[in-house]
Short mmCIF file of C-alpha atoms in Angstrom, two decimals:
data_model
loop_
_atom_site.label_atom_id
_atom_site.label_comp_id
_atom_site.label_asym_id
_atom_site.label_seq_id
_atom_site.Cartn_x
_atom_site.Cartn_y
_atom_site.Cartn_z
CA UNK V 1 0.00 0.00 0.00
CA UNK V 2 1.24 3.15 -1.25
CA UNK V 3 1.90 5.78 1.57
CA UNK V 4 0.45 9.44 1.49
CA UNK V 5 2.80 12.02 1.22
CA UNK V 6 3.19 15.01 3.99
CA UNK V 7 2.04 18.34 3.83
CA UNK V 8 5.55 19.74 4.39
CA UNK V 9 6.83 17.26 1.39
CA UNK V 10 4.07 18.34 -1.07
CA UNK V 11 4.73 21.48 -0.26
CA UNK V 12 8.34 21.56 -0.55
CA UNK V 13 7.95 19.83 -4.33
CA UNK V 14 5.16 22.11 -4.81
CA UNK V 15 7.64 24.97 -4.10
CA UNK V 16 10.65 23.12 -5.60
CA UNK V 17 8.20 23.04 -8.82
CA UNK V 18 7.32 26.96 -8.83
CA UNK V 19 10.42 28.37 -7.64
CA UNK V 20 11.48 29.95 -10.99
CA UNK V 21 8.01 31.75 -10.69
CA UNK V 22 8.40 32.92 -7.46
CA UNK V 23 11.43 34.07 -8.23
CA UNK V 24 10.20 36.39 -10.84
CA UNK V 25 7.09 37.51 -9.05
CA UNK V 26 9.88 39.12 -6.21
CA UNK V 27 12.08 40.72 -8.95
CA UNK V 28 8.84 42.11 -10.16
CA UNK V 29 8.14 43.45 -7.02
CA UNK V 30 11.54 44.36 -6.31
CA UNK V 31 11.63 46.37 -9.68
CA UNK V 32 8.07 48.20 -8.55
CA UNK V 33 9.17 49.16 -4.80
CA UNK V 34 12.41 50.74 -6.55
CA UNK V 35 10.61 53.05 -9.03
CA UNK V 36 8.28 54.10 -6.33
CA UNK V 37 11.29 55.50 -4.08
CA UNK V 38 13.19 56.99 -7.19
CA UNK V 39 9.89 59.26 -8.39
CA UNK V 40 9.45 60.17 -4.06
CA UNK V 41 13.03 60.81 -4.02
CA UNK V 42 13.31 63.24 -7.25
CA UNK V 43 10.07 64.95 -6.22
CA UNK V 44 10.92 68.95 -5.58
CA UNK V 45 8.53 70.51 -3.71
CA UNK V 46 8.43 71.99 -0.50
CA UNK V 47 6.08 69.43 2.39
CA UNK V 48 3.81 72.82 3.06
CA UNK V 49 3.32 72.72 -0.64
CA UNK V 50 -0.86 72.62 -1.22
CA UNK V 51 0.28 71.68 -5.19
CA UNK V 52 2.38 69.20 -3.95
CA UNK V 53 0.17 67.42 -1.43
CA UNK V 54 -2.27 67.33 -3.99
CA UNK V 55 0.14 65.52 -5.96
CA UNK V 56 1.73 63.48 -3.72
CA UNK V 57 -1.89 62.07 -2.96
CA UNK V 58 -2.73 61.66 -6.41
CA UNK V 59 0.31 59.49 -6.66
CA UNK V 60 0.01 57.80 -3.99
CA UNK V 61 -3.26 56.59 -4.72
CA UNK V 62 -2.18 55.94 -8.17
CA UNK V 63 0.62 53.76 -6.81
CA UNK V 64 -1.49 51.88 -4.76
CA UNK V 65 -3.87 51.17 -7.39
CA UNK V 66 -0.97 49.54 -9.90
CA UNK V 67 0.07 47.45 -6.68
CA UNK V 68 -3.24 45.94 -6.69
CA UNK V 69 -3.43 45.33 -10.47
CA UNK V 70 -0.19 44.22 -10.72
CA UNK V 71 -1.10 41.23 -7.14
CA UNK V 72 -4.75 40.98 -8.81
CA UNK V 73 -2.41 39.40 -12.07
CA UNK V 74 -0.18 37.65 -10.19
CA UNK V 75 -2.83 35.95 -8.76
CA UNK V 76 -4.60 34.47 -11.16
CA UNK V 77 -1.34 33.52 -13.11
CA UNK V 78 -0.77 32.11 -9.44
CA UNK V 79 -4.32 30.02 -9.57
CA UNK V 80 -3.73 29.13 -13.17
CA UNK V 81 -0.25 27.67 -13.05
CA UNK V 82 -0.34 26.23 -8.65
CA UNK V 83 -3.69 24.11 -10.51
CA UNK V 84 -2.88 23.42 -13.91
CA UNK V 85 -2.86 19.71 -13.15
CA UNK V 86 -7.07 19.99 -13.11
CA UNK V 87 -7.46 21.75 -16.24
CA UNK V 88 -6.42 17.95 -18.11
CA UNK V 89 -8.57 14.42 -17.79
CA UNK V 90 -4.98 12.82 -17.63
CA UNK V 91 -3.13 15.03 -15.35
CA UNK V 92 -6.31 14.77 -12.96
CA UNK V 93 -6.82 11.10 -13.40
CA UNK V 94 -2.69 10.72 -12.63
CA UNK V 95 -2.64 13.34 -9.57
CA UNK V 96 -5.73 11.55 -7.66
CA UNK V 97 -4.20 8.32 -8.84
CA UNK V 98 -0.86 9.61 -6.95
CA UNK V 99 -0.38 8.57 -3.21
CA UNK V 100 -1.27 12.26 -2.77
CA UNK V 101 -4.14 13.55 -0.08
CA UNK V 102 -6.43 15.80 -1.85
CA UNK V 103 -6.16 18.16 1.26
CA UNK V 104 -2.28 17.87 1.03
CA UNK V 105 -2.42 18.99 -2.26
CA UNK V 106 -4.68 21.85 -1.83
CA UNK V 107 -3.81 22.94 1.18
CA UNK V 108 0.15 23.06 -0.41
CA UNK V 109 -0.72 25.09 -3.62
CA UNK V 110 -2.76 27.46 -1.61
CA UNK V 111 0.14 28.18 1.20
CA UNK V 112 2.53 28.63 -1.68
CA UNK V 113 0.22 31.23 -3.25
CA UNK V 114 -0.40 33.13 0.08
CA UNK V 115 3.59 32.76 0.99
CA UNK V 116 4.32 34.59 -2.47
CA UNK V 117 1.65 37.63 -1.98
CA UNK V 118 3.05 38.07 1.26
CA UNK V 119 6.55 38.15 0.26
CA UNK V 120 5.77 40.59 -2.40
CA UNK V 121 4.86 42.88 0.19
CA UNK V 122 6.88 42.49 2.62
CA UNK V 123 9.58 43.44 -0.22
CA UNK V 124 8.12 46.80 -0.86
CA UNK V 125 7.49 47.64 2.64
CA UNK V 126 10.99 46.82 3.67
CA UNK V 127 12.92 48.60 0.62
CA UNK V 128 10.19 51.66 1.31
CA UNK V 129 10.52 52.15 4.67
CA UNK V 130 14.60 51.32 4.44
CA UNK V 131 14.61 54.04 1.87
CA UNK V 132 13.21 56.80 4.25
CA UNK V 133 15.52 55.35 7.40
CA UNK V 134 18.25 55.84 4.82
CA UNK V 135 17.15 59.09 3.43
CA UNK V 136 17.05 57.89 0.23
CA UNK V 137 13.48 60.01 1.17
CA UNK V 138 13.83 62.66 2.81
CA UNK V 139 11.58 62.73 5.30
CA UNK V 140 12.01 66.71 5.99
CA UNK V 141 11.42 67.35 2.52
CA UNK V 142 8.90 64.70 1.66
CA UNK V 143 5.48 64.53 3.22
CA UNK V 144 5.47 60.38 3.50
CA UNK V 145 3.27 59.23 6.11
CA UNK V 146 4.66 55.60 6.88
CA UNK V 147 1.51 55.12 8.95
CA UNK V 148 -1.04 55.60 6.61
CA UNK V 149 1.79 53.75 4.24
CA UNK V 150 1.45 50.09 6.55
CA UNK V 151 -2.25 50.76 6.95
CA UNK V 152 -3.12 51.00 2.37
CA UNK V 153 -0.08 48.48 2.18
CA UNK V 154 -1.70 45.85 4.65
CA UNK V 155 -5.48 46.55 2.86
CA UNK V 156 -3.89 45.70 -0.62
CA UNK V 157 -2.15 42.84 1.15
CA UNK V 158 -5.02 40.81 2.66
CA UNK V 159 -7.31 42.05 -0.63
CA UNK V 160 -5.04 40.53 -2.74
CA UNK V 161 -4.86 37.23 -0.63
CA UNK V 162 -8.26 37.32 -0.88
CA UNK V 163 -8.62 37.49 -4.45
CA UNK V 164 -5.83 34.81 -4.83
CA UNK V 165 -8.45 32.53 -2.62
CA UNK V 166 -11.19 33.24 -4.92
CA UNK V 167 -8.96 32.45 -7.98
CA UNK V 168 -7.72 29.56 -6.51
CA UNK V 169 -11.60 27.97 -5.43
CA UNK V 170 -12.47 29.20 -9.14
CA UNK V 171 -9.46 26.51 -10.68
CA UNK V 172 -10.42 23.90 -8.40
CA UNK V 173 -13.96 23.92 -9.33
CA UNK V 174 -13.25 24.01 -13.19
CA UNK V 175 -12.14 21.38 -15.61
CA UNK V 176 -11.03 23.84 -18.42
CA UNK V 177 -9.00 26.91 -18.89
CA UNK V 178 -11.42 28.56 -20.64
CA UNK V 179 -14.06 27.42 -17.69
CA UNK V 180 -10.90 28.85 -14.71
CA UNK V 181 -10.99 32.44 -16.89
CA UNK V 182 -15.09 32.38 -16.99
CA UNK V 183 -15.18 31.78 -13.41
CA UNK V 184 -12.51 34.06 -12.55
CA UNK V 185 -14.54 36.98 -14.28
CA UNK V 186 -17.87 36.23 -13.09
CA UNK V 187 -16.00 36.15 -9.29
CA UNK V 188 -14.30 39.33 -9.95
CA UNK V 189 -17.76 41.42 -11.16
CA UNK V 190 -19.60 39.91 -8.39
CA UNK V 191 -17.03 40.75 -5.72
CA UNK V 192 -16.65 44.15 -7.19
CA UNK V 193 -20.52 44.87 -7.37
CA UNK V 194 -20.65 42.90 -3.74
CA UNK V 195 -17.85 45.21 -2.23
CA UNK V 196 -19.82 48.50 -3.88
CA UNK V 197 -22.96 47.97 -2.70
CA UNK V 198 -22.03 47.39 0.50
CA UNK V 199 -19.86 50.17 0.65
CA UNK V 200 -22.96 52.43 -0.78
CA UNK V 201 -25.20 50.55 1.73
CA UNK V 202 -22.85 51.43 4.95
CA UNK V 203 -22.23 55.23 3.56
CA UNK V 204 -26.36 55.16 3.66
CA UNK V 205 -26.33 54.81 7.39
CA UNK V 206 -23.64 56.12 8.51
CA UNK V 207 -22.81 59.20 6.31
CA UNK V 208 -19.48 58.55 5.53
#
């Protein structure tokens, strides 16, 4: 009788398997952190500046933003290529056929997935706030608020692991591709319309 693997040894072939990806997900992120502190860095204008506050929020906001887009695509590459055994009769047939628990497997892929968000994160936040110890920012002539930094940075954090979750429930439920990308949209537009309306619902009541 064939013995189940582990959870720690599917998930170290799981992350033996994916390493090259995770790999380029951190340079990514690595690249992204760095052209956030060179635009803060060359940015002229005086802290009391109304014009630059203005546009110091405007990027800021912007920044955030391509974070999210660019975690929101990592993710459901992340889905797509941590499940790509399900989208094939064969590869499914030989995977369940494989002295493999079902919860070993899943439970692996999604760690993996989470493990890499994080990571990306915690790469931005460290070279960020390592720029302004540094004064690669300088903090007396930049307005950066490394409060209200952590607090957007850890919203786009567990949104995105969020979204990877719903990406990676959307690949285990389909057979296809073209049925994981289907899913993937009609999950996105519903969370989006969800997260609206109950943001429009709570403004309602409370006035905010």
């Amino acid at each position: 009788m064939k013995s189940k693997r582990s959870f720690g040894g599917m998930f170290k072939n799981i992350f033996r398997r994916n390493a090259v990806v995770f790999i380029i997900f951190q340079l990514i992120a690595l690249l992204k952190a760095v052209t956030s502190i060179i635009h803060f860095s060359n940015v002229q204008q005086l802290p009391k500046d109304d014009i630059y506050i203005s546009e110091y929020s405007l990027y800021s906001a912007a920044d955030n933003a391509l974070l999210m887009f660019l975690l929101f695509v990592e993710s459901i590459i992340l889905a797509f290529i941590l499940f790509r055994e399900l989208f094939g009769r064969r590869s499914v047939d030989f995977l369940f056929s494989a002295p493999v628990k079902r919860t070993e497997y899943f439970g692996s892929a999604v760690l993996f997935g989470l493990l890499n968000i994080l990571s990306v994160c915690f790469i931005i936040c460290a070279i960020t706030v390592g720029a302004v110890k540094l004064n690669i920012i300088d903090a007396d002539r930049i307005v950066f608020d490394t409060g209200l930094f952590f607090k957007q940075l850890s919203v786009v954090c567990l949104s995105s692991c969020e979204i990877f979750a719903l990406f990676g429930l959307c690949a285990a439920v389909s057979g296809r591709v073209w049925h994981y990308l289907i899913f993937c949209f009609i999950g996105t537009v519903a969370v989006y319309f969800t997260a609206g309306g109950m943001i429009q619902y709570i403004n309602s009541i409370w006035g905010l």
